[in-house]
Coordinates of C-alpha atoms in Angstrom, one line a residue:
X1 CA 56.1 183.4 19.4
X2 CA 58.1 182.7 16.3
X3 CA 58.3 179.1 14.2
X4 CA 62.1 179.5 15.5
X5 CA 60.6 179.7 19.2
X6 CA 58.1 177.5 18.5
X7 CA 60.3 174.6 17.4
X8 CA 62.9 175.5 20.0
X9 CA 59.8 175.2 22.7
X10 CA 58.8 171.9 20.9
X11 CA 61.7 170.3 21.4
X12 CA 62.4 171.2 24.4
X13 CA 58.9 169.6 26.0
X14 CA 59.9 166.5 23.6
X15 CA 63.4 166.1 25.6
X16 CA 61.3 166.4 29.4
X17 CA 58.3 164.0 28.3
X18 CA 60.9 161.5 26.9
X19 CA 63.0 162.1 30.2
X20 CA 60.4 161.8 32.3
X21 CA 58.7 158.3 30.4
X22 CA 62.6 156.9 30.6
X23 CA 62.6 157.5 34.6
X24 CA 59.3 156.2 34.8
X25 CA 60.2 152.9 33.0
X26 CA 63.2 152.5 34.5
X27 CA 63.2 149.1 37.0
X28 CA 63.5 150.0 41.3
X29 CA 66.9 148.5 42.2
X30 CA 66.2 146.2 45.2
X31 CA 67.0 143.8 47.7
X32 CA 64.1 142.1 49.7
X33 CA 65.0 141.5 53.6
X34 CA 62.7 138.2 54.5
X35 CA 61.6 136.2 57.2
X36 CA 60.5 133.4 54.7
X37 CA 60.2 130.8 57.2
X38 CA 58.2 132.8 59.4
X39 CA 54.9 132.6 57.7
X40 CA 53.0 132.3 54.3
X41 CA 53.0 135.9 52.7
X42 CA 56.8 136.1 52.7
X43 CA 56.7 133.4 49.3
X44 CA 53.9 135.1 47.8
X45 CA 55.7 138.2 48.0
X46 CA 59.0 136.8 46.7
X47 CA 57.0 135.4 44.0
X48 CA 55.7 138.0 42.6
X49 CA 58.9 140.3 43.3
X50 CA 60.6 138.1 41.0
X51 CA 60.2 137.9 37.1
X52 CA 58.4 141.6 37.7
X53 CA 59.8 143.9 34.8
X54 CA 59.2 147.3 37.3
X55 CA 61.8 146.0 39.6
X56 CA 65.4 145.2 39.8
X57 CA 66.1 142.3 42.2
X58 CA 69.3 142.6 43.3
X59 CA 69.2 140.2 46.5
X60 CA 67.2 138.6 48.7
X61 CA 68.7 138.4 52.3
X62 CA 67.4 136.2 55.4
X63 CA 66.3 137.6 58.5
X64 CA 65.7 136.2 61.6
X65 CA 62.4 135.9 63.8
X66 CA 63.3 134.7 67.4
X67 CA 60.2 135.4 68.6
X68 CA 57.8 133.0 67.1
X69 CA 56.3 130.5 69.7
X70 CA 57.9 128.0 67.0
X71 CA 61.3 129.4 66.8
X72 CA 64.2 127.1 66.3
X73 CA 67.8 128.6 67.4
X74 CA 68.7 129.1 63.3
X75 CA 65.3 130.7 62.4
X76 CA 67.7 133.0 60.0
X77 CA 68.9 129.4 58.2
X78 CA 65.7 128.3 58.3
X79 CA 64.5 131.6 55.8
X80 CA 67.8 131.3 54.3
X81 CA 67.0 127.5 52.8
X82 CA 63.1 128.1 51.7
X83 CA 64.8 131.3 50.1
X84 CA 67.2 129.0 47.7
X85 CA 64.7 126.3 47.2
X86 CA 62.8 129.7 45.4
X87 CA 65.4 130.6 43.9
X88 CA 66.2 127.1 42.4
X89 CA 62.7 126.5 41.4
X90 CA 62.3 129.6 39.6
X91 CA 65.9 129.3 37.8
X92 CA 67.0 133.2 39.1
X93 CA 70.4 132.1 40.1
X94 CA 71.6 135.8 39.5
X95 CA 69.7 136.8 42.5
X96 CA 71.8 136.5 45.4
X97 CA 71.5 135.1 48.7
X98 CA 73.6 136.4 51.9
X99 CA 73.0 135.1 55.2
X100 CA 71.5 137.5 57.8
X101 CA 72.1 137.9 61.5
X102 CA 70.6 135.0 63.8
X103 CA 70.6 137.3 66.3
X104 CA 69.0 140.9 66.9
X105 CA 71.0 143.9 67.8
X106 CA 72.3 144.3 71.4
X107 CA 71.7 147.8 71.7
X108 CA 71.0 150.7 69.6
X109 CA 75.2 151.0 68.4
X110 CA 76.0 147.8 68.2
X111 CA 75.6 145.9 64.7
X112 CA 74.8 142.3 64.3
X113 CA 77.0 142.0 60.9
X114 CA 76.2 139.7 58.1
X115 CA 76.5 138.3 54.8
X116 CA 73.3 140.7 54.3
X117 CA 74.2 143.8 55.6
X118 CA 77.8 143.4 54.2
X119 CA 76.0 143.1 50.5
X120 CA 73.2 145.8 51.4
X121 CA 76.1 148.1 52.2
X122 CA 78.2 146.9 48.9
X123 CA 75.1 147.3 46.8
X124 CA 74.3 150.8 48.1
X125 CA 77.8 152.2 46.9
X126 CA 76.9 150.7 43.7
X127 CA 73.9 153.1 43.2
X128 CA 74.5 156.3 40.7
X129 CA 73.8 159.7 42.4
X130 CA 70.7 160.3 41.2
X131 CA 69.5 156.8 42.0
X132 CA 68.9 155.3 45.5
X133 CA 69.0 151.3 46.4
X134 CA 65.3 150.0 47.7
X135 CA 65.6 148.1 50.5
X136 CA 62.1 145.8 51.3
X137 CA 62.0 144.7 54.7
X138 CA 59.4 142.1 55.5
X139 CA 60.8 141.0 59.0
X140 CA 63.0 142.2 61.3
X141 CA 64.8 145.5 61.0
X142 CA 67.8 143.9 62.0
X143 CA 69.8 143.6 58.9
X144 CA 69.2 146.7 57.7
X145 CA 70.1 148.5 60.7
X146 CA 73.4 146.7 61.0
X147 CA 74.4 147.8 57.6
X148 CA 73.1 151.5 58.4
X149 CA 75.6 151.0 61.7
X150 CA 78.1 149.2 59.9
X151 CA 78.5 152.5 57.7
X152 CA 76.5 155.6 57.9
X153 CA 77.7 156.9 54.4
X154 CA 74.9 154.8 52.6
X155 CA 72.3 156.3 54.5
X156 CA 71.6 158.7 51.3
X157 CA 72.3 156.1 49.0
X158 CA 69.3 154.3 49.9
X159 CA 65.3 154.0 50.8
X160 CA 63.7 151.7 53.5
X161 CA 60.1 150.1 52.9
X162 CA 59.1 148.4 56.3
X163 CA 56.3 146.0 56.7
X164 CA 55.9 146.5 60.2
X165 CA 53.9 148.5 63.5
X166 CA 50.3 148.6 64.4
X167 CA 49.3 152.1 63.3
X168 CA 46.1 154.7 64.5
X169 CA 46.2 157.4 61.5
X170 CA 43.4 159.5 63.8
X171 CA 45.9 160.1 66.9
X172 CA 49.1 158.9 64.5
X173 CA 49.8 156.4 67.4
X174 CA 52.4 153.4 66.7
X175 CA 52.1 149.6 68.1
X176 CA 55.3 148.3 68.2
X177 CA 54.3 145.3 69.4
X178 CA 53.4 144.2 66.1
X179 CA 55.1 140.6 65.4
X180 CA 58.2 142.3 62.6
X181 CA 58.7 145.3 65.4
X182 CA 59.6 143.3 68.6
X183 CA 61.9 140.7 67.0
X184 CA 64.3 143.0 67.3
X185 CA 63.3 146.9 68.7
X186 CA 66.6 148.5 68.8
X187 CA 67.0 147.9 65.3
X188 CA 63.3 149.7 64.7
X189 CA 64.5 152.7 66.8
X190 CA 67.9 153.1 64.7
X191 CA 65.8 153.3 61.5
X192 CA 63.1 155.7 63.2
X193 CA 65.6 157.9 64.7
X194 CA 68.1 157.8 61.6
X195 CA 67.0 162.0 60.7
X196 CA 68.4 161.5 56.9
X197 CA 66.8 158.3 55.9
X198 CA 64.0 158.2 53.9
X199 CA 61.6 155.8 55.3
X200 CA 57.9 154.5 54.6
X201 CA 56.2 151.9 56.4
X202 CA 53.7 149.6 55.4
X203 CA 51.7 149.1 59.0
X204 CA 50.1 146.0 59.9
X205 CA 46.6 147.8 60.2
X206 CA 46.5 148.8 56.5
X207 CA 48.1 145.6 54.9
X208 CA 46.0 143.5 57.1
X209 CA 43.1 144.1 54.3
X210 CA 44.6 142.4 51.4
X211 CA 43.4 139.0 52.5
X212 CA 43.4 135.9 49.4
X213 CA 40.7 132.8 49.5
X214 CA 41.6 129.5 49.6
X215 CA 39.8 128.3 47.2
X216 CA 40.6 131.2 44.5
X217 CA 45.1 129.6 45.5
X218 CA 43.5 126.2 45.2
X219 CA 41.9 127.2 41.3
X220 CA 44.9 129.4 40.6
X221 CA 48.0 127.2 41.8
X222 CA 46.8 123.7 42.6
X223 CA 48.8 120.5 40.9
X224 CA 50.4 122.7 38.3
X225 CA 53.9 122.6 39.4
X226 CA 56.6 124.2 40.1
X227 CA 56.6 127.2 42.4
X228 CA 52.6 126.9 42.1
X229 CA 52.2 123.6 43.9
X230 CA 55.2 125.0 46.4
X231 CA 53.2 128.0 47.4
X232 CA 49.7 125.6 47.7
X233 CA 51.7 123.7 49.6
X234 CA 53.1 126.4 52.0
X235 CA 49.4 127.3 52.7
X236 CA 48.6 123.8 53.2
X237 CA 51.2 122.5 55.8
X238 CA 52.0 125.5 58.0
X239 CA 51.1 125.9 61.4
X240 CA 49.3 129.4 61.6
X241 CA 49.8 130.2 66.0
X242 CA 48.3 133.2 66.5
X243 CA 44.9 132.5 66.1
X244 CA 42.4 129.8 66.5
X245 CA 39.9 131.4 64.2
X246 CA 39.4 129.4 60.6
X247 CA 40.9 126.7 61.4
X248 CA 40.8 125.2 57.8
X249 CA 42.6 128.0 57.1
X250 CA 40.1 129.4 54.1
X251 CA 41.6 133.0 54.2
X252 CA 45.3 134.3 54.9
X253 CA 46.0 137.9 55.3
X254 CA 49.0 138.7 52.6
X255 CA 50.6 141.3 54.5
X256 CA 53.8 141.4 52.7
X257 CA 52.7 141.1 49.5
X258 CA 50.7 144.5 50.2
X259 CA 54.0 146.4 50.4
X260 CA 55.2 144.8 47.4
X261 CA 52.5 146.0 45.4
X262 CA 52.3 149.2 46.5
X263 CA 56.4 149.5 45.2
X264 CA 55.4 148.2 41.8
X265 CA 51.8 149.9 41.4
X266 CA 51.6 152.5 43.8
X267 CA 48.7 154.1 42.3
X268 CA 47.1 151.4 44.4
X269 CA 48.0 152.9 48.0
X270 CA 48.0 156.1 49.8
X271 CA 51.1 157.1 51.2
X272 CA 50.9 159.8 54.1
X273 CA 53.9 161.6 55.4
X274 CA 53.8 161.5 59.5
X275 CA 55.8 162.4 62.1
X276 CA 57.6 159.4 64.0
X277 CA 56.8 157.8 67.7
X278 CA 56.6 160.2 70.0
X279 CA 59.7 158.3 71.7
X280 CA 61.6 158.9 69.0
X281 CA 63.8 161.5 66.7
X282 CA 61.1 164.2 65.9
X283 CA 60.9 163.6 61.6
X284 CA 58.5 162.9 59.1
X285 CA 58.3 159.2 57.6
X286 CA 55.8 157.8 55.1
X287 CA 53.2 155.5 56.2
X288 CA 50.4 153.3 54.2
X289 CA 47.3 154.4 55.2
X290 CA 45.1 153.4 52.6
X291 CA 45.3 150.4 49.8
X292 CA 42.8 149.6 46.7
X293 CA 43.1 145.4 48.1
X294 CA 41.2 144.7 44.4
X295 CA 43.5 146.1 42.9
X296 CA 46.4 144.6 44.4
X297 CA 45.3 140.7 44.0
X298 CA 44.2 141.5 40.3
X299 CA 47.3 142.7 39.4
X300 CA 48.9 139.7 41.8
X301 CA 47.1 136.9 39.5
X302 CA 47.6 138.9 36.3
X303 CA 51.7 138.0 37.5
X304 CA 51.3 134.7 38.7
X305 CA 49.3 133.7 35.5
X306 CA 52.6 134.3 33.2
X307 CA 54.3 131.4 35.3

């Protein structure tokens, strides 16, 4: 090879590596899809969603969880207002907040339109063509699948991360009976059966193992303010229903901060492409299977610690 091909060849590798480094620096545009209210994990994964360099929040939208044995008719408002006192706390007013749907779809055509799928839909015509708009869904499916309904053209404009399903990897068996799932099942089935959408779940049986102490919150966030104390006191005062097991609640399971790490570090879970429920549209989706849980609350507290 000559000095002439030589430099020609050098330069050439300096333009991919420098490509490459850019488009691996370059911030996930997203919008997180929340049933705050619901539960615990939904703050802590807000939390450390926001102020993270590695991601562009765009939005956080409510969602609804009718379900819940402690339901209200308004659980959608209910997300909606512990999503603004966040919001306020943190000082992030650039991160917008629509409304969701109260409601779950009627049927597998019919949207349940929104503030949220309305801005999902706007934000997904926004993206350039070699980019695609994250959408985090840590509820119900139900405003993402009214915005997919709503109009079909962003379907390639975007990428759905679920937190949802009870998952056997062995037989590659799916639960939907899992809490996110059944709040609103029609809307799971139009994101399963949706052959052009690129979708990875999180399941329920592999976030399950990324479970936080007590007493490592209490030494971490306790009496020093500000969205600290809020997320203490979140631990402290909610009723957790569906179990009677530590009831001094020493250990939460942090389900949907799982999914949130694996977006921002996911050298730290193993993604495994799938086929779909037997029951629906035959194509291949991405499911969790695997997560380093160490990993994930180091890197948690390494955040939380810059508060």
């Amino acid at each position: 090879m000559t000095n002439y091909m030589k430099t020609i060849y050098t330069f050439i590798l300096f333009l991919l590596v420098s490509a490459f480094a850019e488009a691996q620096q370059k911030p996930i545009h997203l919008i997180i899809d929340a049933d705050t209210a619901n539960e615990v994990d939904d703050l802590f994964a807000l939390v450390r969603a926001i102020d993270e360099p590695a991601l562009h929040l765009l939005g956080i939208t409510s969602a609804q969880f009718h379900t819940s044995p402690q339901a209200t008719d308004n659980t959608v408002g209910e997300s909606q207002a512990i999503n603004e006192q966040i919001i306020k706390v943190m000082n992030r007013p650039e991160i917008k907040l629509p409304l969701g749907s109260n409601v779950p779809l009627a049927s597998m055509t019919t949207p349940s339109p929104s503030e949220a799928s309305k801005f999902i839909i706007e934000k997904a015509h926004e993206m350039k063509d070699n980019e695609k708009l994250d959408l985090v869904i840590l509820g119900s499916c139900t405003n993402v699948a009214s915005a997919i309904l709503e109009d079909p053209s962003i379907i390639s404009k975007i990428r759905v991360n679920y937190l949802g399903f009870w998952h056997t990897v062995k037989t590659n068996t799916y639960n939907k009976k899992e809490f996110n799932s059944r709040n609103d099942p029609f809307a799971v089935d139009v994101l399963l059966n949706t052959v052009d959408l690129e979708f990875n779940v999180m399941t329920a049986t592999t976030s399950q193992h990324l479970v936080f102490k007590k007493k490592t919150i209490d030494k971490q966030l306790k009496g020093k303010g500000g969205i600290k104390d809020i997320l203490v006191n979140r631990w402290d005062t909610y009723n957790r229903w569906w179990t009677k097991k530590d009831p001094k609640k020493k250990k939460w399971v942090m389900w949907d901060v799982a999914l949130i790490e694996a977006l921002i570090n996911p050298e730290y879970a193993t993604i495994t492409p799938l086929q779909t429920p037997k029951e629906n549209t035959k194509r291949t989706i991405g499911v969790y299977t695997d997560l380093d849980k160490k990993a994930m609350e180091k890197a948690f507290w390494k955040h939380l610690n810059k508060f």
